Short mmCIF file of C-alpha atoms and ligand atoms in Angstrom, two decimals:
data_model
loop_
_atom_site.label_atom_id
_atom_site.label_comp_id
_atom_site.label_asym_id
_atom_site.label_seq_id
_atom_site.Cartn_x
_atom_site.Cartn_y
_atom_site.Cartn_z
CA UNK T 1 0.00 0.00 0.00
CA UNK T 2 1.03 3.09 -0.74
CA UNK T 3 2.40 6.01 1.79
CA UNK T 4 -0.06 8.94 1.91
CA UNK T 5 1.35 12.54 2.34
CA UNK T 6 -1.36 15.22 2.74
CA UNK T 7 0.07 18.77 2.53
CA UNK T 8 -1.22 20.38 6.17
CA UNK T 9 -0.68 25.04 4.67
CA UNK T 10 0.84 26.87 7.18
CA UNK T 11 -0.65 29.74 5.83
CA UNK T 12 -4.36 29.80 4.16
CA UNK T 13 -4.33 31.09 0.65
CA UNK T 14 -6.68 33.63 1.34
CA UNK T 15 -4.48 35.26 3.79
CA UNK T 16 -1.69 34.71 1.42
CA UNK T 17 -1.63 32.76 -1.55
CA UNK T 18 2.19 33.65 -2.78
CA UNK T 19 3.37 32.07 1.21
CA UNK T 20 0.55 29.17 0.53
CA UNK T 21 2.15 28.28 -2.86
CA UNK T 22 6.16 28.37 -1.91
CA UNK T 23 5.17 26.22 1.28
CA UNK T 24 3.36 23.94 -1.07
CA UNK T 25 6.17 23.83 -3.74
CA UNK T 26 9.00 23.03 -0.77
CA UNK T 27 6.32 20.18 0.34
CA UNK T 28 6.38 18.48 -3.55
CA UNK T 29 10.06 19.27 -3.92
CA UNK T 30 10.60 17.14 -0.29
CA UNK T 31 8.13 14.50 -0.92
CA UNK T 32 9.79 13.66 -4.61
CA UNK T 33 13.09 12.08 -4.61
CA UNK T 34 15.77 13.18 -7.73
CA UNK T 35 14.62 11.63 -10.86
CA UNK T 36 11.23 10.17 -9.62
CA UNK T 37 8.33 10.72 -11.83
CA UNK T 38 5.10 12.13 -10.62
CA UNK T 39 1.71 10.84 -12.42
CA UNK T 40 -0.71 13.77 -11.99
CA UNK T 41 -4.61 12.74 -13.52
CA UNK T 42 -6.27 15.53 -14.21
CA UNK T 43 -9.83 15.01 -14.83
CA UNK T 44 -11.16 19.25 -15.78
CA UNK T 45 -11.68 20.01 -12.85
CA UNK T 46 -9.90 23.06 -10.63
CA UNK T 47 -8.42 20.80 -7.91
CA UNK T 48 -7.07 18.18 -9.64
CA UNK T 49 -5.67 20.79 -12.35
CA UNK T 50 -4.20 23.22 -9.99
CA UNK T 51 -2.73 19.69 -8.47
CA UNK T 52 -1.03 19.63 -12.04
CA UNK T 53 0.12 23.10 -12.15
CA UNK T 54 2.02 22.99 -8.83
CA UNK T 55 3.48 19.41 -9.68
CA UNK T 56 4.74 21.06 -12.68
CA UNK T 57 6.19 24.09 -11.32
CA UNK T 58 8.19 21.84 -8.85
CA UNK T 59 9.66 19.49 -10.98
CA UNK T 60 9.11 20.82 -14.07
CA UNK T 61 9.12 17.45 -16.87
CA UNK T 62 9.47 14.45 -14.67
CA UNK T 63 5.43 15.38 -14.03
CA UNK T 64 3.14 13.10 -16.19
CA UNK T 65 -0.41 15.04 -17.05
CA UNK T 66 -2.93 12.52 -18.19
CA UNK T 67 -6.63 13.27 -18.90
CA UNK T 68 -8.65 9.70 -19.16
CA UNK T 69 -11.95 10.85 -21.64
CA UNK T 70 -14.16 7.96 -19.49
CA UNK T 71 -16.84 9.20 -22.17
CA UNK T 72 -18.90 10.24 -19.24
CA UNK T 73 -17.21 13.78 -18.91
CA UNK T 74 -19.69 16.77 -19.89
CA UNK T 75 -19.94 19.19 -23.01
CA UNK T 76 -19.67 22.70 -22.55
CA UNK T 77 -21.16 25.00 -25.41
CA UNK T 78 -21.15 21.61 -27.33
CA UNK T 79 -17.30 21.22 -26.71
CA UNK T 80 -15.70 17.80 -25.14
CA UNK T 81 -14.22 18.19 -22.10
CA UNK T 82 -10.92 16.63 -23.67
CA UNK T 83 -10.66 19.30 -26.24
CA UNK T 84 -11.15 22.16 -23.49
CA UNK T 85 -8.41 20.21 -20.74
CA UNK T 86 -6.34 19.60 -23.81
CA UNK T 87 -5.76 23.68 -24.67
CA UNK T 88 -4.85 23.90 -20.82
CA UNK T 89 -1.99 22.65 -20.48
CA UNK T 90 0.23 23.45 -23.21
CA UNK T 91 3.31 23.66 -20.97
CA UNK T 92 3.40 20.63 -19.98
CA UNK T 93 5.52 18.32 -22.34
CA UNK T 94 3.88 15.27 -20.91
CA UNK T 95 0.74 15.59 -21.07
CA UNK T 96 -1.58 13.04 -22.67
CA UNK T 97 -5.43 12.44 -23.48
CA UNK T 98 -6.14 8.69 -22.77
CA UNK T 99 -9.50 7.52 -24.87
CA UNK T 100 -10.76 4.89 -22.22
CA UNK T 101 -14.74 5.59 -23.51
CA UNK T 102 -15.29 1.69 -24.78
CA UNK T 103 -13.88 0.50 -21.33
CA UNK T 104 -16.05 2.69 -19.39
CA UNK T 105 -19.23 1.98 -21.13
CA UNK T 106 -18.71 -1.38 -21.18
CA UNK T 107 -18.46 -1.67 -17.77
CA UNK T 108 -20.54 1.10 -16.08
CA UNK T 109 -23.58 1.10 -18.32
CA UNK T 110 -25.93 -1.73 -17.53
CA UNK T 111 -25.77 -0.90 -13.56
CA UNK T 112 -28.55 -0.29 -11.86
CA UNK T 113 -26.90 0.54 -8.45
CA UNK T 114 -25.86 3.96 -7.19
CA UNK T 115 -22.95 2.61 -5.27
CA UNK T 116 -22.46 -0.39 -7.67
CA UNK T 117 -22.21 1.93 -10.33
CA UNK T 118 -19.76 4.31 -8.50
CA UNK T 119 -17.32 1.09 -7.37
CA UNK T 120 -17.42 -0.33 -11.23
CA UNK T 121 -16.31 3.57 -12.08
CA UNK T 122 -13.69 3.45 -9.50
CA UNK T 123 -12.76 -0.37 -11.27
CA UNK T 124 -12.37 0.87 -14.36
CA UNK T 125 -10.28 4.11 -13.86
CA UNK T 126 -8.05 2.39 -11.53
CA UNK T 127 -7.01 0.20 -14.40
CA UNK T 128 -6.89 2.52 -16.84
CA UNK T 129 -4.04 4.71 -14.70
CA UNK T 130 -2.61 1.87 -13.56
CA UNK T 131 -1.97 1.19 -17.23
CA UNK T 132 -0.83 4.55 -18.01
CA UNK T 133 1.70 4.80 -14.83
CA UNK T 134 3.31 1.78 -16.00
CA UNK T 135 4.00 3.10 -19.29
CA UNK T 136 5.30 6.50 -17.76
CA UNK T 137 7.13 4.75 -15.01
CA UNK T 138 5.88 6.42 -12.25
CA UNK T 139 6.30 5.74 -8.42
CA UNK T 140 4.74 8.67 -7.06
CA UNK T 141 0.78 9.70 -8.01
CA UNK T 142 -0.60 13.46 -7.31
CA UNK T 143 -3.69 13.64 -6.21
CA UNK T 144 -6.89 17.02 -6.03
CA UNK T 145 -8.06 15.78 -2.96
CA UNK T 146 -9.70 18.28 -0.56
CA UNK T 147 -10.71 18.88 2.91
CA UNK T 148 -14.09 17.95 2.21
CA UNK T 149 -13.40 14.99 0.00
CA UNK T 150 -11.43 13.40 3.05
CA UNK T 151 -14.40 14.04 5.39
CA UNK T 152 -16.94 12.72 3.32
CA UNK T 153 -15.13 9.72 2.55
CA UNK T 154 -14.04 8.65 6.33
CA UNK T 155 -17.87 9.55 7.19
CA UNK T 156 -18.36 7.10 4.63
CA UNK T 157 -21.05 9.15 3.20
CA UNK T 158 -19.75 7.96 -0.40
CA UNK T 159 -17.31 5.97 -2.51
CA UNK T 160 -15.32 8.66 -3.76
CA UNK T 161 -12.95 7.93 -7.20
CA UNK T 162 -9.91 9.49 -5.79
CA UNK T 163 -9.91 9.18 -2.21
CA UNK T 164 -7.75 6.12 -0.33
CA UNK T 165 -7.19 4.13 -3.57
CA UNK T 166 -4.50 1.58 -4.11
CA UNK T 167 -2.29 1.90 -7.23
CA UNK T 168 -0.04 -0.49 -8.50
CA UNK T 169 3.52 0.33 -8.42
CA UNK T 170 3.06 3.73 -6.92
CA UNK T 171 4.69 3.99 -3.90
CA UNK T 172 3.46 7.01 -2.20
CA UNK T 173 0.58 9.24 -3.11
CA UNK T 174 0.72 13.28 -2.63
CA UNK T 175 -2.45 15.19 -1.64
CA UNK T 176 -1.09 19.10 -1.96
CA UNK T 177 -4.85 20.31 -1.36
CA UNK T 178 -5.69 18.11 1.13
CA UNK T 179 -6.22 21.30 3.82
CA UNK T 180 -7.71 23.28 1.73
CA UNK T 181 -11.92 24.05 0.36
CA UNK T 182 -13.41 24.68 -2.56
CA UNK T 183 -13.05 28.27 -2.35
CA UNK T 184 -9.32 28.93 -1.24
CA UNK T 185 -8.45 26.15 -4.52
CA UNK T 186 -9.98 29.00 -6.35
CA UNK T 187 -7.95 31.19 -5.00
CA UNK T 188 -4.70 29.76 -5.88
CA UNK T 189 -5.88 28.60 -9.22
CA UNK T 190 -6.05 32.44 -10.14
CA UNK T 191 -2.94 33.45 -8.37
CA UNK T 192 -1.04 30.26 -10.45
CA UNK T 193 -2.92 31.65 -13.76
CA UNK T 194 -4.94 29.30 -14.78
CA UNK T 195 -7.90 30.65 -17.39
CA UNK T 196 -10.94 31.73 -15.60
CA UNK T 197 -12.87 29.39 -17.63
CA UNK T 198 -10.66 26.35 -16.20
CA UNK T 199 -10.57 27.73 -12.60
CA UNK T 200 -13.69 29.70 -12.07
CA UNK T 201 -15.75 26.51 -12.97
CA UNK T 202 -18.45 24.37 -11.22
CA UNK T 203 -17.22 21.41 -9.61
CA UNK T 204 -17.44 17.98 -11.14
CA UNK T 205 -18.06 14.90 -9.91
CA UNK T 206 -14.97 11.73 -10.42
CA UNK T 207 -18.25 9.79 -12.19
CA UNK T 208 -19.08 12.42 -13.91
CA UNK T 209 -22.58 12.29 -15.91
CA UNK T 210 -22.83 8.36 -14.56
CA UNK T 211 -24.34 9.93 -11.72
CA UNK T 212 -26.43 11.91 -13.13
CA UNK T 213 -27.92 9.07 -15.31
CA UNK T 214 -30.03 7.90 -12.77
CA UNK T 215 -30.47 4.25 -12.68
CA UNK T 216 -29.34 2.20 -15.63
CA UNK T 217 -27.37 3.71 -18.59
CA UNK T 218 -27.97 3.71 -22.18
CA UNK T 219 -26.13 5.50 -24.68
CA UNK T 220 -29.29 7.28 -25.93
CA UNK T 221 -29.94 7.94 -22.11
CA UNK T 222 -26.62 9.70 -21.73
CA UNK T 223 -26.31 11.59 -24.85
CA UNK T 224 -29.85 13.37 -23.71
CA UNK T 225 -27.91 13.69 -20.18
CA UNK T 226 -25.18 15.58 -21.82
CA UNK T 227 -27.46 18.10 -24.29
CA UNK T 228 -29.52 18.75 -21.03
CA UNK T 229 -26.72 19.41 -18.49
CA UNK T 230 -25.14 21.50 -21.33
CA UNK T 231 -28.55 23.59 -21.76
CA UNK T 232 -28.59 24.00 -17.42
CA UNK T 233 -25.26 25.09 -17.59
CA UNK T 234 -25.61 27.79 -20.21
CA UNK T 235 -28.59 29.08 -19.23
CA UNK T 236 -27.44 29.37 -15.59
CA UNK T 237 -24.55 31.36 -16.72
CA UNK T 238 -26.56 33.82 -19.11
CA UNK T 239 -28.63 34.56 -15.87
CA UNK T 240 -25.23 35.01 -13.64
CA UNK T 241 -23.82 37.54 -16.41
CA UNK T 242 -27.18 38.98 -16.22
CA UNK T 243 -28.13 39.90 -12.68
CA UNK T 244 -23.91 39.28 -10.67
CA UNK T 245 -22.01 40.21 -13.77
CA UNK T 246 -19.80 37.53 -12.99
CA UNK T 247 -20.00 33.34 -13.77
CA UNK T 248 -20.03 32.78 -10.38
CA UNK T 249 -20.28 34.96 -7.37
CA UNK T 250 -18.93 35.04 -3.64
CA UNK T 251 -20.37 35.84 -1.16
CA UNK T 252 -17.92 37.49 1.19
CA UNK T 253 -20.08 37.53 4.28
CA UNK T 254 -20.95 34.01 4.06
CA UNK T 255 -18.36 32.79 2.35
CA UNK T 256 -20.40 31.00 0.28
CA UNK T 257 -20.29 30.22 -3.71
CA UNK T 258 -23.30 31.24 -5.74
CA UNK T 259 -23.55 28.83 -7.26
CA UNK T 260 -21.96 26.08 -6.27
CA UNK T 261 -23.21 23.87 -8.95
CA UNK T 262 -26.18 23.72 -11.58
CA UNK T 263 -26.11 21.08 -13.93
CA UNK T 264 -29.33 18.80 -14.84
CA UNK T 265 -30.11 14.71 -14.26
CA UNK T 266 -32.08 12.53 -16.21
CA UNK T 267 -33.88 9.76 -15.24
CA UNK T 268 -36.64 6.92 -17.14
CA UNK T 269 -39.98 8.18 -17.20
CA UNK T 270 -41.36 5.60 -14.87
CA UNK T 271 -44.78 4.89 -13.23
CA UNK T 272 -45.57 7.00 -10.34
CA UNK T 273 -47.79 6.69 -7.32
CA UNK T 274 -49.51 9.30 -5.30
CA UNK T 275 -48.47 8.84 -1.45
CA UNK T 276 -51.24 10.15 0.47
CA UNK T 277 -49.09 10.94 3.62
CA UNK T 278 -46.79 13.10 1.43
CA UNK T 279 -49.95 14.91 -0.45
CA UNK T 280 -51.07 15.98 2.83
CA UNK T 281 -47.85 17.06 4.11
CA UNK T 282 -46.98 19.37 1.20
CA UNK T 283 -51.01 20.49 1.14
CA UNK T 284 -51.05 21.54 4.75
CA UNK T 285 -47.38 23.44 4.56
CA UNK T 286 -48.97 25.42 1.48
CA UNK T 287 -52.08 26.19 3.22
CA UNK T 288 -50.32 27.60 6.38
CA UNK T 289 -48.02 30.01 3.81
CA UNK T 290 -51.54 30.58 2.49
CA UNK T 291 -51.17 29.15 -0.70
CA UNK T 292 -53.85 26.47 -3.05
CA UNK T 293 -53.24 22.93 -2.37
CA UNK T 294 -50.72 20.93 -5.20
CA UNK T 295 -51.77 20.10 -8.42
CA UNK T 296 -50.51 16.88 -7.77
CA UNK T 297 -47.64 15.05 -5.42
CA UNK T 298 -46.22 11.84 -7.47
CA UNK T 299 -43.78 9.32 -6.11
CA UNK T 300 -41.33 8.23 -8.43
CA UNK T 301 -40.58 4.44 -8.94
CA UNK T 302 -36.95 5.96 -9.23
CA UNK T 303 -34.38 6.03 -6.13
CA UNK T 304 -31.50 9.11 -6.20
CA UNK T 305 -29.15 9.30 -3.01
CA UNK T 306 -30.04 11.27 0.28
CA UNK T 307 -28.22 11.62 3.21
CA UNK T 308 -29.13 11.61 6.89
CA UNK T 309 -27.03 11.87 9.89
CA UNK T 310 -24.21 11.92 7.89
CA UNK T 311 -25.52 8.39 6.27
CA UNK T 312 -26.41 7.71 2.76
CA UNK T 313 -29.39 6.82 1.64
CA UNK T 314 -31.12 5.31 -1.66
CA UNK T 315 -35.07 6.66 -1.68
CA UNK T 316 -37.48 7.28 -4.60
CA UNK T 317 -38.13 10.82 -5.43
CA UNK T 318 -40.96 12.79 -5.04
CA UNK T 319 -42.32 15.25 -7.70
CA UNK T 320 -45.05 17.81 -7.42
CA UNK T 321 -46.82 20.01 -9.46
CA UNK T 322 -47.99 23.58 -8.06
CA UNK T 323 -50.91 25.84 -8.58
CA UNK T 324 -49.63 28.51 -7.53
CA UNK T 325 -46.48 30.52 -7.86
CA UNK T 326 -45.16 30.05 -4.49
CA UNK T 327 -42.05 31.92 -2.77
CA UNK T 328 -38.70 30.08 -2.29
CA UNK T 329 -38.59 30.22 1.87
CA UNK T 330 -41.67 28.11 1.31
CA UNK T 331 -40.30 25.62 -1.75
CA UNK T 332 -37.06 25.10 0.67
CA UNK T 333 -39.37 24.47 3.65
CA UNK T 334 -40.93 21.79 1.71
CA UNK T 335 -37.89 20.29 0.05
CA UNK T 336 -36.06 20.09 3.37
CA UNK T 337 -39.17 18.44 5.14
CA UNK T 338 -41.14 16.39 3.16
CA UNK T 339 -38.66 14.24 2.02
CA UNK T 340 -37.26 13.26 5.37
CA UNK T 341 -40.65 12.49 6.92
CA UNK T 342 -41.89 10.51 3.55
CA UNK T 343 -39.00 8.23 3.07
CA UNK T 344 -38.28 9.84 -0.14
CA UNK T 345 -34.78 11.39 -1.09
CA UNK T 346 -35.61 14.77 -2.48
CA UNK T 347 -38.81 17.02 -3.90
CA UNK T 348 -38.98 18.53 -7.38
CA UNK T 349 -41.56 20.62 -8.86
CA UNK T 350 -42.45 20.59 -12.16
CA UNK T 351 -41.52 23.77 -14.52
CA UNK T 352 -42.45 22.21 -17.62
CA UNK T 353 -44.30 19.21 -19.55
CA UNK T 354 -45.45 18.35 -22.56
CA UNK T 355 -49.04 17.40 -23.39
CA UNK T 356 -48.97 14.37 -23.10
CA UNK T 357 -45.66 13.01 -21.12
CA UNK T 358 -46.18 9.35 -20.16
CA UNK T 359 -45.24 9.00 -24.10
CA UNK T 360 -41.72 10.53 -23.42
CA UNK T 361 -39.27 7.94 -22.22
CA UNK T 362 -37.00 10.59 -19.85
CA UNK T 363 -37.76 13.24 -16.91
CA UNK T 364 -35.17 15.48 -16.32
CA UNK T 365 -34.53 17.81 -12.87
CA UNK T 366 -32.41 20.90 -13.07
CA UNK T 367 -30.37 21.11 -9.72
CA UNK T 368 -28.94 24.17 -8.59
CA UNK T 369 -27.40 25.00 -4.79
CA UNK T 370 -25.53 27.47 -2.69
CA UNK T 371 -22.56 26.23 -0.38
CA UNK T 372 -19.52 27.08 1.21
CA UNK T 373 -18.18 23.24 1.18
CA UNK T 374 -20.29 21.47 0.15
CA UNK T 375 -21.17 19.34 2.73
CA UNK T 376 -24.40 21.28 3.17
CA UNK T 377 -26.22 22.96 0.24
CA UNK T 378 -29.74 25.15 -0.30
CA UNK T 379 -31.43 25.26 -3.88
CA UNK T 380 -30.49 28.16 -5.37
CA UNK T 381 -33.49 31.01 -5.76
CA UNK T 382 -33.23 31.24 -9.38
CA UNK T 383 -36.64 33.17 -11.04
CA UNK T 384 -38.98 31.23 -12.36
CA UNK T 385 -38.79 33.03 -15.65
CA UNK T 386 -34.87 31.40 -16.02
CA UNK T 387 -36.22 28.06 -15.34
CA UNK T 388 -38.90 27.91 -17.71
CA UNK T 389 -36.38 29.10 -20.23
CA UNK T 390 -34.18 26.40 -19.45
CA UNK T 391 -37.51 23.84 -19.49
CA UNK T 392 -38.68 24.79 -22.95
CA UNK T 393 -35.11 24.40 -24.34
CA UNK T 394 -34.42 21.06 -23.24
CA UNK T 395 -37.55 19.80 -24.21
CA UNK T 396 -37.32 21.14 -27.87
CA UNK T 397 -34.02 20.02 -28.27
CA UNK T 398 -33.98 16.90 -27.00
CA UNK T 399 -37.50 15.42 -28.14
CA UNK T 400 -37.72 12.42 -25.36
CA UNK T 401 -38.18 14.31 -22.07
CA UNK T 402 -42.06 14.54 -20.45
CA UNK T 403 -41.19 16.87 -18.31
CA UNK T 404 -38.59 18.98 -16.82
CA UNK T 405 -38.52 19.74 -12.75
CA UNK T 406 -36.56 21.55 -10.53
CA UNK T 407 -34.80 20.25 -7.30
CA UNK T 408 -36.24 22.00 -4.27
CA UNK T 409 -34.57 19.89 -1.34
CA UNK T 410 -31.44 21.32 0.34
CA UNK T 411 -28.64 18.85 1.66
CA UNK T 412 -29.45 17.32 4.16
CA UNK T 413 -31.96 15.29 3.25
CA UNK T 414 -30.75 15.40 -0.33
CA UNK T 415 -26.82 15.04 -1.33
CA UNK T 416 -25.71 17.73 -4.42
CA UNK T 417 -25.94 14.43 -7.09
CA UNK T 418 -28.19 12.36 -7.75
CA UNK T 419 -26.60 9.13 -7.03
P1 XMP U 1 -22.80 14.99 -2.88
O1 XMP U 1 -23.59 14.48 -4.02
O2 XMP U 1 -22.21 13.88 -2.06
O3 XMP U 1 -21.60 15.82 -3.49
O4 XMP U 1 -23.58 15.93 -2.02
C1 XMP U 1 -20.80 16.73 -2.79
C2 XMP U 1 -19.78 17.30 -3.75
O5 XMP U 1 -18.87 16.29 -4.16
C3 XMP U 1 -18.91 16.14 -5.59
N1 XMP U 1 -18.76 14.70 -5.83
C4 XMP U 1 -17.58 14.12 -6.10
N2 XMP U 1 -16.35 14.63 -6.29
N3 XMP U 1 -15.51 12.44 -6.68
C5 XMP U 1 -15.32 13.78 -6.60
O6 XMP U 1 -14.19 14.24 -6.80
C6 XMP U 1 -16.71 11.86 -6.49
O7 XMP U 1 -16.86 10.66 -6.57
C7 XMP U 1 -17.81 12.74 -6.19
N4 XMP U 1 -19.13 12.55 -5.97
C8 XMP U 1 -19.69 13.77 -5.73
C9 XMP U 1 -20.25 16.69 -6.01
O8 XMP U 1 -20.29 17.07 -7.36
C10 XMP U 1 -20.41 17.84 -5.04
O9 XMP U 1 -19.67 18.95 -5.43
#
C-alpha cells in the first residue's frame, strides 16, 4: 500500500496565496526524490488541475499530465471536455489524453446501483491509470483531494474515485490540497494563472454524468444527459452575467459560492404513485403560507441518493406540481421536510411538460445550490422566468423528455448528485 502525504498550509491562501504556494512547492520538492516521476490525472476540474500546475512548477518534466476521456465527462457550449483540458496545459511536455470511452461503457452502463455503479467507475479508472503509470514509469501519483473529499469519505457518506485508492507500483501518493476548500483552490488557481474558464468553474463529480444518469445507462440515455446538463449550464450562466455580472459569485459575508453547482439529471420516465401521507404534508405546509393545495404530489418508482445523519441513503423521489407561484422560503421548507418524513430522497416541482408526457421515455430535474463546502447545500433562488427558459429548451431540443422539474430539497436530506 502506498504512503499517503497530505500537505497540512501553514498559511491559508486567502491570507496569502504567494506564502501558501512556496510552502506547497517546498512540500512536492521534499516528498519527490531526484529523478522520480510524478503521475498527476487531471480530470477538468480546478483541484485536480491546480494539483497539475504545482506538480509542474516543482519538478518541471518528470510530471506526467494525463486526462482519461471515461466518455462520461460533460460538453460545454457543445465542446468535449478533452478538447477544453487539452488547450490547458500546453506547458506541460507530458501531457496526454487517454480515450478509455469503450472501457467505461462497457463496464458502467448496464448498472442499476448507485454505489455499484460508483465502485465499477472506480474499477475501471483504476485500471486505466494503472496502465498509463506503468508506461510513464511512475512511483509517485498526485492527487486534487480536498478537505471535504477526506471528510466525506471517512464519514463514509460515499465511494469517492480518488480518495484512499491503491495503485499499482506507486509507492506514495501526494495530496497538496488536502487542507484546503473549494473556495481557497480557487484562489490559488487564479494566483497560479490558470484561465478563468478552467478555474472559475463548477465542480465535477470523479463519475461524472454516470451519476447523473439515474439508474441504468444507455447511450441514448446519456447523450440526452449531456445536451440537457449543457442547456442547465448555459442558461445558468446567461442569468449570472445577467443579474452578478460575474459566472459565479462570492459571497464574502458568508463565504459561500453562488452557485456552487447547476447542472441537470435525467432519469426513465417511470410509473408514479400518489403517497397520500406526502400529499397531505406538502397540502397543509402550502395552506399555512396561504397558498392552493398541489396540483398533484407523485412518487417516483426511481431512487436518487439522500443523506441523513451523515448516512447515505437510496429513496425514490418525489415530484409535485404547483398551482400557484409560491415563494422560495416556502419551496425550501418543503424540500427540506417532506422528504425526510416521507422516506423519499428529495422534492422537485415541475416547470415544464409536454401534453402528453407518459409517451416521453426521460424526466429530467435541473439542480442548482448554494454552499460554502459542500457538505451542506440550499437550492439556489433562481426566477422562475430562467427556469422555464431552461424547461422549454431542453424539451425542444432533445425530443424524449415529459417533463422537466426543478430540485427543491437542500442537503441534508438530499446530497448535491443524484446518485
Ligand atoms: P454529494 O452528491 O455527495 O456531493 O452531495 C458533494 C460534492 O462532491 C462532488 N462529488 C464528487 N467529487 N468524486 C469527486 O471528486 C466523487 O466521486 C464525487 N461525488 C460527488 C459533487 O459534485 C459535489 O460537489
Amino acid at each position: 500500500m502506498a504512503t499517503i502525504s497530505r500537505y497540512n498550509p501553514i498559511v491559508s491562501p486567502m491570507k496569502d496565496h504567494n506564502a501558501f504556494i512556496e510552502g506547497v512547492m517546498e512540500y512536492i520538492q521534499n516528498e519527490v526524490d531526484a529523478d522520480t516521476r510524478v503521475e498527476s490525472p487531471i480530470s477538468g476540474g480546478v483541484d485536480s488541475s491546480v494539483v497539475t500546475k504545482l506538480v509542474h512548477r516543482a519538478i518541471g518534466d518528470l510530471t506526467y499530465g494525463t486526462h482519461i476521456d471515461t466518455g462520461f465527462m460533460r460538453i460545454m457550449k457543445r465542446r468535449e471536455e478533452s478538447e477544453i483540458v487539452s488547450g490547458c496545459f500546453p506547458d506541460i511536455k507530458n501531457f496526454g489524453v487517454v480515450d478509455a470511452r469503450d472501457f467505461f461503457y462497457k463496464n458502467v452502463m448496464g448498472v442499476q446501483d448507485a454505489e455499484d455503479k460508483r465502485k465499477a467507475f472506480i474499477q475501471c479508472y483504476i485500471t486505466t491509470l494503472n496502465n498509463e503509470m506503468k508506461k510513464h514509469g511512475c512511483k509517485i501519483i498526485s492527487q486534487g483531494t480536498i478537505k471535504p473529499d477526506i471528510i466525506e469519505t471517512d464519514g463514509h457518506v460515499k465511494s469517492q474515485h480518488n480518495v484512499n485508492i491503491n495503485f499499482e507500483g506507486i509507492e506514495k501518493q501526494i495530496e497538496p490540497l488536502a487542507g484546503l476548500y473549494k473556495h481557497e483552490v480557487r484562489a490559488v488557481a487564479k494566483a497560479l494563472g490558470l484561465k478563468e474558464e478552467a478555474y472559475l468553474r463548477q465542480p465535477f463529480p470523479g463519475p461524472g454524468l454516470s451519476v447523473r444518469t439515474v439508474g441504468v445507462i444507455t447511450p441514448e440515455k446519456l447523450m440526452v444527459e449531456k445536451q440537457v446538463n449543457d442547456i442547465v449550464e448555459q442558461t445558468l450562466n446567461k442569468y449570472m452575467m445577467k443579474e452578478y455580472g460575474v459566472a459565479m459569485y462570492f459571497d464574502p459575508t458568508t463565504g459561500e459560492q453562488i452557485p456552487f453547482q447547476g447542472f441537470a439529471a435525467t432519469f426513465d420516465n417511470r410509473q408514479k404513485e400518489a403517497p397520500d401521507k406526502a400529499i397531505d404534508h406538502v397540502n397543509r405546509l402550502l395552506s399555512d403560507a396561504g397558498f392552493a393545495d398541489a396540483g398533484s404530489v407523485l412518487k417516483l418508482n426511481i431512487k436518487a441518493t439522500g443523506v441523513t445523519n451523515g448516512k447515505r441513503r437510496y429513496a425514490p423521489i418525489l415530484c409535485i406540481a404547483l398551482r400557484d407561484e409560491v415563494p422560495y422560503d416556502v419551496l425550501v421548507r418543503i424540500g427540506k421536510e417532506v422528504p425526510l418524513a416521507n422516506r423519499c430522497s428529495r422534492a422537485l416541482i415541475q416547470i415544464e411538460s409536454v401534453d402528453n408526457p407518459f409517451e416521453k421515455d426521460y424526466l429530467v430535474s435541473i439542480r442548482i445550490v448554494r454552499s460554502t463546502d459542500a457538505i451542506t447545500a440550499v437550492p439556489m433562488d433562481v426566477p422562475l422566468d430562467a427556469l422555464n427558459h431552461a424547461g422549454e429548451w431542453i424539451i425542444g431540443e432533445t425530443n424524449k423528455v415529459g417533463a422537466v422539474y426543478y430540485d427543491i430539497t437542500p442537503k441534508p436530506p438530499a446530497t448535491i448528485e443524484y446518485e
